[in-house]
XYZ file of N, CA and C in Angstrom:
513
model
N -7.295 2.464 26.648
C -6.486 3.654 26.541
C -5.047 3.337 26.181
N -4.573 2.430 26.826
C -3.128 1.898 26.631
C -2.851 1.619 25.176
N -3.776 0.804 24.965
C -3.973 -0.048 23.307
C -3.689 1.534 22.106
N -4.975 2.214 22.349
C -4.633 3.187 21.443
C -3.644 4.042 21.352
N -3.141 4.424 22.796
C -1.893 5.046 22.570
C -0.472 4.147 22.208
N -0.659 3.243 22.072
C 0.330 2.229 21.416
C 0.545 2.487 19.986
N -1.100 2.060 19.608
C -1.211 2.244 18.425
C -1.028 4.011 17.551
N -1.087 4.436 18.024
C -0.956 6.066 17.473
C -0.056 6.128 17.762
N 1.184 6.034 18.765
C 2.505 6.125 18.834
C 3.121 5.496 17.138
N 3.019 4.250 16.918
C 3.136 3.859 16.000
C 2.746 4.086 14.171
N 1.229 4.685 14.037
C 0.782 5.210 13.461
C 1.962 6.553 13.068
N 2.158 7.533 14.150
C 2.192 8.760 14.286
C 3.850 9.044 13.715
N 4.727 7.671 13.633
C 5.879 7.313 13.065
C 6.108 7.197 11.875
N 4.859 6.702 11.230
C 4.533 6.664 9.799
C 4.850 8.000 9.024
N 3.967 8.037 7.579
C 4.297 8.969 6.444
C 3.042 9.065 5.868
N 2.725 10.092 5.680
C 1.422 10.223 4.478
C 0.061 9.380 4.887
N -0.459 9.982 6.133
C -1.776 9.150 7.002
C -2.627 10.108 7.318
N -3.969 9.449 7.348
C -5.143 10.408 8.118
C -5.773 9.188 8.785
N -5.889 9.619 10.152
C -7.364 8.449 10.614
C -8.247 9.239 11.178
N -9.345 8.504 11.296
C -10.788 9.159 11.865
C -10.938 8.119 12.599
N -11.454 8.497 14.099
C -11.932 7.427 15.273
C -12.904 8.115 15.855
N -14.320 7.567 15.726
C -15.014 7.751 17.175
C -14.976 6.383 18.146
N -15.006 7.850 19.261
C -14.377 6.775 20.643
C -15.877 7.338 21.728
N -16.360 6.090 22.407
C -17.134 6.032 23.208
C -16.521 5.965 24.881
N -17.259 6.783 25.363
C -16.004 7.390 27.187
C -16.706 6.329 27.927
N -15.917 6.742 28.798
C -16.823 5.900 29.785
C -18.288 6.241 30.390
N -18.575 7.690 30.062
C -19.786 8.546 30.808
C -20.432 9.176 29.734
N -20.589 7.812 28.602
C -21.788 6.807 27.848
C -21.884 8.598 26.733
N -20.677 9.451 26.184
C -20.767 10.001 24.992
C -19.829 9.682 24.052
N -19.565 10.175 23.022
C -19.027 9.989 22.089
C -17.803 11.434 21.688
N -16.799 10.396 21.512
C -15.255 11.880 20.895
C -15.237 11.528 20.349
N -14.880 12.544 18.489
C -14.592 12.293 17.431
C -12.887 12.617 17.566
N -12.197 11.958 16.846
C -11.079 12.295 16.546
C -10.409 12.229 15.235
N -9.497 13.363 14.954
C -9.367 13.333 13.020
C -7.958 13.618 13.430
N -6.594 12.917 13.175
C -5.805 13.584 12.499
C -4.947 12.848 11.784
N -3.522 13.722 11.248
C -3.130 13.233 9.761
C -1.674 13.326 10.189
N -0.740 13.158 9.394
C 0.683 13.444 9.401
C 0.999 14.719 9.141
N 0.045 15.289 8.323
C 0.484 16.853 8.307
C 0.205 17.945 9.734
N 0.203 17.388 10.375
C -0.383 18.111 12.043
C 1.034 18.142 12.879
N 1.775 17.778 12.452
C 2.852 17.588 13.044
C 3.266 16.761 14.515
N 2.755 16.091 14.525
C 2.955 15.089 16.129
C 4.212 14.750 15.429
N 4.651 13.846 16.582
C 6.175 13.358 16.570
C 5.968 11.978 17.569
N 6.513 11.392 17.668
C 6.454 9.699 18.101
C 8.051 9.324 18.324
N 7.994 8.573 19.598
C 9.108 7.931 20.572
C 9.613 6.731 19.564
N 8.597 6.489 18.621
C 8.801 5.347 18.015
C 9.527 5.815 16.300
N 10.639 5.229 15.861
C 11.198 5.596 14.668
C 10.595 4.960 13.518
N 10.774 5.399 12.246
C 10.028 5.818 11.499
C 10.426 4.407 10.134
N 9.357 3.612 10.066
C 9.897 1.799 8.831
C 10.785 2.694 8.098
N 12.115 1.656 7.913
C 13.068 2.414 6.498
C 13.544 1.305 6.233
N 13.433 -0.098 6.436
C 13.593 -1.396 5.710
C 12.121 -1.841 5.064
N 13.013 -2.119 3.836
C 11.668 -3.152 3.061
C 11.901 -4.534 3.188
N 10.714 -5.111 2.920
C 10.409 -6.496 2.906
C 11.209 -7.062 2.219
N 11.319 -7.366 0.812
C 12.742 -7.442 0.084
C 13.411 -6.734 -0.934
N 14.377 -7.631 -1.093
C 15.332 -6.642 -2.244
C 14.419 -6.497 -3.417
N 13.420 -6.759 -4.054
C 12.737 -6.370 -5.070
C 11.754 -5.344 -4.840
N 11.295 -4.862 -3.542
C 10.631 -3.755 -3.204
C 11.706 -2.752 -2.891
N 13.244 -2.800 -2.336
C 13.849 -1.863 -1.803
C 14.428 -1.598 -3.540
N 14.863 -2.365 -4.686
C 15.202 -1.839 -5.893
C 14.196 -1.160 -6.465
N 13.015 -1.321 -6.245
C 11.915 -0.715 -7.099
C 11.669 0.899 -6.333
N 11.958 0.678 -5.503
C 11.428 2.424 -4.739
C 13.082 2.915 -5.199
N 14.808 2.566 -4.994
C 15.799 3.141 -5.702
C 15.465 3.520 -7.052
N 14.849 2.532 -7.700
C 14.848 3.335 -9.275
C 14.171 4.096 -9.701
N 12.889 4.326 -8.578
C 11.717 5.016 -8.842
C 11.854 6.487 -8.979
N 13.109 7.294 -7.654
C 13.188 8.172 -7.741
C 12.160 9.094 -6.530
N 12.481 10.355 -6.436
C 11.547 11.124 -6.095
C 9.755 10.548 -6.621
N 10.163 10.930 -7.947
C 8.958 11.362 -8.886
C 9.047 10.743 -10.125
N 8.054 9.867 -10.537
C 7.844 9.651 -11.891
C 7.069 9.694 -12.704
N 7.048 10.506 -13.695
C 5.848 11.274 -14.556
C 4.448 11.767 -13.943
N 5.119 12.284 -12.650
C 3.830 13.086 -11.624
C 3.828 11.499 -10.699
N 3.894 10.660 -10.724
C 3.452 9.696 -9.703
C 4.552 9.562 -8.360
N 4.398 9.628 -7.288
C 5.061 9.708 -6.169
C 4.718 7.720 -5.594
N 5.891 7.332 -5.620
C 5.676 5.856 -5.179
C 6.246 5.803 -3.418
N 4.666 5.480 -2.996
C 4.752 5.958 -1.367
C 4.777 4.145 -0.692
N 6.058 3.949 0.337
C 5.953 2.992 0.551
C 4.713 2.271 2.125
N 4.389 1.245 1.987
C 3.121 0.971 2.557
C 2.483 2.340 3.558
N 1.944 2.928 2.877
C 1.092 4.254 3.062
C -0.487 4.019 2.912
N -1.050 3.183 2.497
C -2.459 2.514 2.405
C -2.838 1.457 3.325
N -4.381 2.030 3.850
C -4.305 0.666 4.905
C -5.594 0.360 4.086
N -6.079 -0.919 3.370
C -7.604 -0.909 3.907
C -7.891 -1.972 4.220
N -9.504 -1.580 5.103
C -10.338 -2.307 5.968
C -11.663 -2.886 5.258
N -11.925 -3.609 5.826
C -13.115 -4.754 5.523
C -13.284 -5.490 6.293
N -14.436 -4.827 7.381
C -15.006 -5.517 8.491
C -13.765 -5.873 9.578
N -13.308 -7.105 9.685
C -12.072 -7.624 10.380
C -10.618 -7.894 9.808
N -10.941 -7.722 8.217
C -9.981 -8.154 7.553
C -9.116 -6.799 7.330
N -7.619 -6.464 7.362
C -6.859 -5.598 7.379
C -5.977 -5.589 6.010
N -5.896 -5.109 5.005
C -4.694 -5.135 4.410
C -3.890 -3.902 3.857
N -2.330 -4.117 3.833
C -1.607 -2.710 3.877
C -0.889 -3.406 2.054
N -1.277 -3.029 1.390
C -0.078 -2.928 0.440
C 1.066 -2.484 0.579
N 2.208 -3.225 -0.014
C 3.986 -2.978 -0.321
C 3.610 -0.834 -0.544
N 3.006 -0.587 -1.660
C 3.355 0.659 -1.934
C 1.911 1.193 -2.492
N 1.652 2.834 -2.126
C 0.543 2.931 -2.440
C 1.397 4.408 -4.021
N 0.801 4.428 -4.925
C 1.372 5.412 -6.010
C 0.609 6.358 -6.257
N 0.505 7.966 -5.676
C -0.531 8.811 -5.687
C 0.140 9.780 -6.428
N -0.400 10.037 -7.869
C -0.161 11.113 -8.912
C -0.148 12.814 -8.056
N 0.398 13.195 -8.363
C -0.142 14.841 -8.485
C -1.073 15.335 -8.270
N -2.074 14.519 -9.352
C -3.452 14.892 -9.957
C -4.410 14.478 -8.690
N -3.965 13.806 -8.003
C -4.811 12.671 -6.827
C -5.443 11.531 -7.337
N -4.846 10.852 -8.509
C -5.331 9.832 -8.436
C -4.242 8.899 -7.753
N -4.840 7.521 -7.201
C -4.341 6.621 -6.203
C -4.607 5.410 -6.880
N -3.357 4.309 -6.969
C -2.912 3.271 -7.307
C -2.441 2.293 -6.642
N -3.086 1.185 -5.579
C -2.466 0.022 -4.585
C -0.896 -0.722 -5.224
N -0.428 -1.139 -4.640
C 0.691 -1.626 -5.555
C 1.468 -2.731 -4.823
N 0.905 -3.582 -4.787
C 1.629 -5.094 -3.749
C 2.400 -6.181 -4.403
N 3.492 -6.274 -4.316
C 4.113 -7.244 -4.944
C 4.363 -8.105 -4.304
N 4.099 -9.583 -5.601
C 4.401 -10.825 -4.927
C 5.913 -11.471 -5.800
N 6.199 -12.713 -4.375
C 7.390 -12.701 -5.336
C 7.868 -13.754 -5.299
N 8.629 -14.722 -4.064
C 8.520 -16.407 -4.475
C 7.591 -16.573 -2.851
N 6.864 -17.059 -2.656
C 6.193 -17.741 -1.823
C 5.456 -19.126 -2.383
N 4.800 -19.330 -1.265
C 4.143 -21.056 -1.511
C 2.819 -20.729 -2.419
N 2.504 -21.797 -2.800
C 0.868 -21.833 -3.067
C 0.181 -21.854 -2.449
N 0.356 -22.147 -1.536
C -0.481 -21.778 -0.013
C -0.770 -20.073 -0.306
N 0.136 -19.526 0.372
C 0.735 -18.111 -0.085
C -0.211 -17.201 -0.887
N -0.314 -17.719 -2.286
C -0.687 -17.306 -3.311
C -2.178 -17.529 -3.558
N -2.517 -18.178 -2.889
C -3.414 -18.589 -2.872
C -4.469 -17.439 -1.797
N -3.795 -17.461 -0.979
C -4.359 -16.714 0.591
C -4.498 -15.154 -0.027
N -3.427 -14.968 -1.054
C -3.249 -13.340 -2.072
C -4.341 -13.283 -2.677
N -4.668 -13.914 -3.389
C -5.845 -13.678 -4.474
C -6.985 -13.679 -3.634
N -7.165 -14.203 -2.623
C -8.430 -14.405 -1.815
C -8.678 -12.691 -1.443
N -7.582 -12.144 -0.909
C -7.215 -10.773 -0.206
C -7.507 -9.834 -1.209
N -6.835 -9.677 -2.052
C -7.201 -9.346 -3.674
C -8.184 -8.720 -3.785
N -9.215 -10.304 -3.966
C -10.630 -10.221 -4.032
C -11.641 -9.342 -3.600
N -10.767 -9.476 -2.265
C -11.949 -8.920 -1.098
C -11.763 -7.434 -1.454
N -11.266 -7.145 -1.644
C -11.152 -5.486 -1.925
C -10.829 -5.101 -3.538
N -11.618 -6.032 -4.320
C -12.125 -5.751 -5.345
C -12.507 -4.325 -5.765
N -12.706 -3.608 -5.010
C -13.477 -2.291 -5.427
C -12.156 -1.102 -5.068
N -11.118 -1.718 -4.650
C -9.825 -0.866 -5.250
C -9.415 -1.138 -6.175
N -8.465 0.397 -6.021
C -7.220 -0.157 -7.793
C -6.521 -0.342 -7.183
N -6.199 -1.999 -7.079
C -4.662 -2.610 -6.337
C -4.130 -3.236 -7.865
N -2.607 -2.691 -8.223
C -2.166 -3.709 -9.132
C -1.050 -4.344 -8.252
N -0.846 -5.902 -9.304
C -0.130 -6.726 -8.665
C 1.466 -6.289 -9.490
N 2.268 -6.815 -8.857
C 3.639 -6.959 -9.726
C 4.063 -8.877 -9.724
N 3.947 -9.519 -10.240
C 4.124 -10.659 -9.839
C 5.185 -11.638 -10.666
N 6.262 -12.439 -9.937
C 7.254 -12.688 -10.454
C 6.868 -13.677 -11.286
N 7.462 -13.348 -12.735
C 7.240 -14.930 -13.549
C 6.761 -15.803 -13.385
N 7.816 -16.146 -12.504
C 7.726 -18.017 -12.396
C 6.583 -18.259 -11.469
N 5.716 -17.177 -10.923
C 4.165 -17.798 -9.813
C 3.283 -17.291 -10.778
N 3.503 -16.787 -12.081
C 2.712 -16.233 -13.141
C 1.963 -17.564 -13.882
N 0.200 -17.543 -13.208
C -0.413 -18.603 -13.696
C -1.756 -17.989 -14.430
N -2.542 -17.863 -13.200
C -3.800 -16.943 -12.999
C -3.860 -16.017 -13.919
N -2.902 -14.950 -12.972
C -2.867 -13.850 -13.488
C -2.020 -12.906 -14.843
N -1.197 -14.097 -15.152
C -0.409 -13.885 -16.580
C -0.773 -12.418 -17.321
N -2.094 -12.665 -17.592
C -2.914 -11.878 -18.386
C -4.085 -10.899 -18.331
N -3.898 -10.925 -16.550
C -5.130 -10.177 -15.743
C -4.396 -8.439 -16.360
N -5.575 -8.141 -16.278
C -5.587 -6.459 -16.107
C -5.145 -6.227 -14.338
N -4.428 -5.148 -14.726
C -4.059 -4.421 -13.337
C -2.248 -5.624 -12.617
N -1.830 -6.176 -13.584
C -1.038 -7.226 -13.604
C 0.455 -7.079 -13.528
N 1.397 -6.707 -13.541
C 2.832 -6.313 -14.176
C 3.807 -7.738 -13.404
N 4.555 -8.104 -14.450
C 4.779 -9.579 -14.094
C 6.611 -8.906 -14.815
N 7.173 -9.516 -13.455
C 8.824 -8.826 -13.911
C 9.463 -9.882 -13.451
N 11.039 -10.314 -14.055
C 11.849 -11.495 -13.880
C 12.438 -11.373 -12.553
N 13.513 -10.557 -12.571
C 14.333 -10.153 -10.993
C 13.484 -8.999 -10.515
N 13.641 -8.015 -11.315
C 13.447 -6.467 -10.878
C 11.890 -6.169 -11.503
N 11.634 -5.074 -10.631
C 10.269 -4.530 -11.240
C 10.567 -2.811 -11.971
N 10.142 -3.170 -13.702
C 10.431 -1.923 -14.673
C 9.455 -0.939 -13.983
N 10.041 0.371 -13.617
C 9.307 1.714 -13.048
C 8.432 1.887 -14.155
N 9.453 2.109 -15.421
C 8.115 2.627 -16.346
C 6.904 1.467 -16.818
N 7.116 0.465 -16.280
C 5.804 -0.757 -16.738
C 4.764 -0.540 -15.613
N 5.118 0.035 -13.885
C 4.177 0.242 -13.262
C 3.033 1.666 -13.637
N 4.029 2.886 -13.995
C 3.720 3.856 -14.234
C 2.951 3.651 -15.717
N 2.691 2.965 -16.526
C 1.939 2.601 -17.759
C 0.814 1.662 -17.058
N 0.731 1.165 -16.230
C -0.271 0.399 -16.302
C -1.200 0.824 -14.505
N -0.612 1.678 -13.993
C -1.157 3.150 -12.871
C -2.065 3.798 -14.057
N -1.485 4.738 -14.994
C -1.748 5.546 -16.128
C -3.111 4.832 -16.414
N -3.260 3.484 -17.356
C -4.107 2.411 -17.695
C -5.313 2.211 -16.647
N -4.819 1.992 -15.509
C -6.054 1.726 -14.286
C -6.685 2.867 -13.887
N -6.084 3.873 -13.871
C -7.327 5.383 -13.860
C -7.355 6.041 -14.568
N -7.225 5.596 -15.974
C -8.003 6.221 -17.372
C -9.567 6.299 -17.089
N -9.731 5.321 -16.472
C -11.496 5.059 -16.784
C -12.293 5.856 -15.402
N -13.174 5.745 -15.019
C -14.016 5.911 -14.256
C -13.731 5.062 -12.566
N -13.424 5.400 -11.796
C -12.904 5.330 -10.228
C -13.870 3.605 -10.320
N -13.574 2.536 -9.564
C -14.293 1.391 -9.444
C -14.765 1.679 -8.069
């Protein structure tokens, strides 16, 4: 009980969320529980407004409100796989409802980079694009779903290649 109300305190601080939990009682039934950010709870706990770094906090300044219908929402995506957890830097949800992962990498180790692509992988069956700085630009140089920027990341190169990844048919 403690655990979850920790966790939903925290959750409930967030922006742009829905969870679904069934919870088993102690007197062996089952509670469903559904809710979202639009329900209006409120939380003791204040609300992330630092980014990770200056190349994620310049990229959401230049982004704006709105760009060409795409709303760039910062880590607003969680997904799951079995035990494995991952939240992307920014999730980019059009107007229209289509949804775009958006995690940028930027100088870390090869270790690092290595442990990324593995993560990547595993959730293959999203549209996560990468933004990835030059100089760790090996692999993926030339991958689809890719945007590779020197200092800064170009708004309109994410928003062209968002556009590009849900032209086609949902993966």
């Amino acid at each position: 009980g403690v655990s979850i109300a920790r966790f939903l305190a925290a959750l409930v601080s967030c922006r742009d969320w829905t969870m679904s939990a069934c919870l088993q009682t102690l007197w062996k039934t089952s509670a469903t529980i559904r809710i979202t950010s639009a329900d209006g709870y409120r939380s003791h706990i204040t609300s992330p407004t630092t980014f990770d770094s200056e190349v994620e906090e310049s990229l959401s300044k230049r982004w704006g409100e709105i760009r060409e219908g795409w709303r760039l929402i910062r880590a607003s995506g969680i997904l799951q796989d079995g035990q494995t957890t991952f939240v992307p830097d920014f999730l980019l949800r059009h107007e229209d409802g289509r949804e775009v992962f958006l995690e940028i990498v930027g100088f870390w180790t090869p270790e690092y980079l290595a442990a990324k692509r593995k993560t990547i992988g595993r959730f293959a069956s999203k549209r996560i694009m990468l933004a990835v700085a030059k100089r760790h630009a090996k692999a993926e140089a030339d991958a689809f779903g890719v945007v590779l920027y020197k200092t800064r990341i170009d708004p309109g190169a994410i928003v062209l290649m968002a556009r590009e990844m849900t032209s086609g048919p949902k993966p």
